[in-house]
């Protein structure tokens, strides 16, 4: 009897908080190329839960830039700002497992007390509010103190057990290798804030599952964060895709391109006369 295999589905998931640059172009082109190699499809997802930084004009620009690169994607496009209920539900599922706790610490307090850093170099939360008395939690919540909800990482790992996932090299059709996830190095990350039902980590696992993504192609700068995603998938009973961590496009200073560092946008390169083939060549992909 033949076993039904799900169709390979990949995704490109930019945040519309600025114009796309060469790093995004590489990630998108690589994802579409990998989808073809796997005989699957690439989806687009707009990661716009951060309502302060994300703007509709940047979403429109993403469509324009990707179409200019010659890419096409199934419609309708999933947009995170329309899925807040799904994230709230996932947050509630973690709450029901007693894995989220309210934290009232400010950034300054955390920076002053932290003795370690997370893989991104940010102060590791020292756990101050992890064991707050229930009465104090309720009182401060009722008072309306600014609050964020953190994952009790240790308890979560104890619940989840040993975590493994599959990582595939640049030839996505190769056999994947099994890797252990080490989410503990992120400490008690924030998963929800007052007025915002999900952090990036929570929404990304919910959406990859909702879109039935089988292969996540993302930059090496996201490799460590993936360990957290594996933990969340396990806790929420969601499937774990296969991962590929692609190389990063570096600027002249040898560092990753970034919107915040003023890396030239695809739109400005286009205005300077670059063609989609020039872009492919610049990021080292066959034209
Ligand atoms: N929105 C994230 C970004 O633009 C997506 C990364 C990912 O989940 O692969 O960096």
Short mmCIF file of C-alpha atoms and ligand atoms in Angstrom, two decimals, residues 11 13-15 47 200 204 216-218 222, ligand 1:
data_model
loop_
_atom_site.label_atom_id
_atom_site.label_comp_id
_atom_site.label_asym_id
_atom_site.label_seq_id
_atom_site.Cartn_x
_atom_site.Cartn_y
_atom_site.Cartn_z
CA UNK A 11 7.49 29.82 2.78
CA UNK A 13 7.89 35.29 5.62
CA UNK A 14 9.11 38.89 5.54
CA UNK A 15 8.10 41.58 8.02
CA UNK A 47 4.65 38.84 9.36
CA UNK A 200 7.34 36.36 16.86
CA UNK A 204 5.75 31.67 13.62
CA UNK A 216 11.55 26.11 6.58
CA UNK A 217 14.36 27.86 4.70
CA UNK A 218 15.68 30.73 6.79
CA UNK A 222 17.74 32.30 12.87
N1 LIG B 1 9.59 37.67 9.75
C1 LIG B 1 10.86 37.06 10.01
C2 LIG B 1 11.94 37.92 9.35
O1 LIG B 1 11.62 38.71 8.45
C3 LIG B 1 10.79 35.64 9.48
C4 LIG B 1 11.94 34.78 9.65
C5 LIG B 1 11.56 33.27 9.71
O2 LIG B 1 10.72 32.87 10.48
O3 LIG B 1 12.13 32.50 8.95
O4 LIG B 1 13.08 37.87 9.73
#
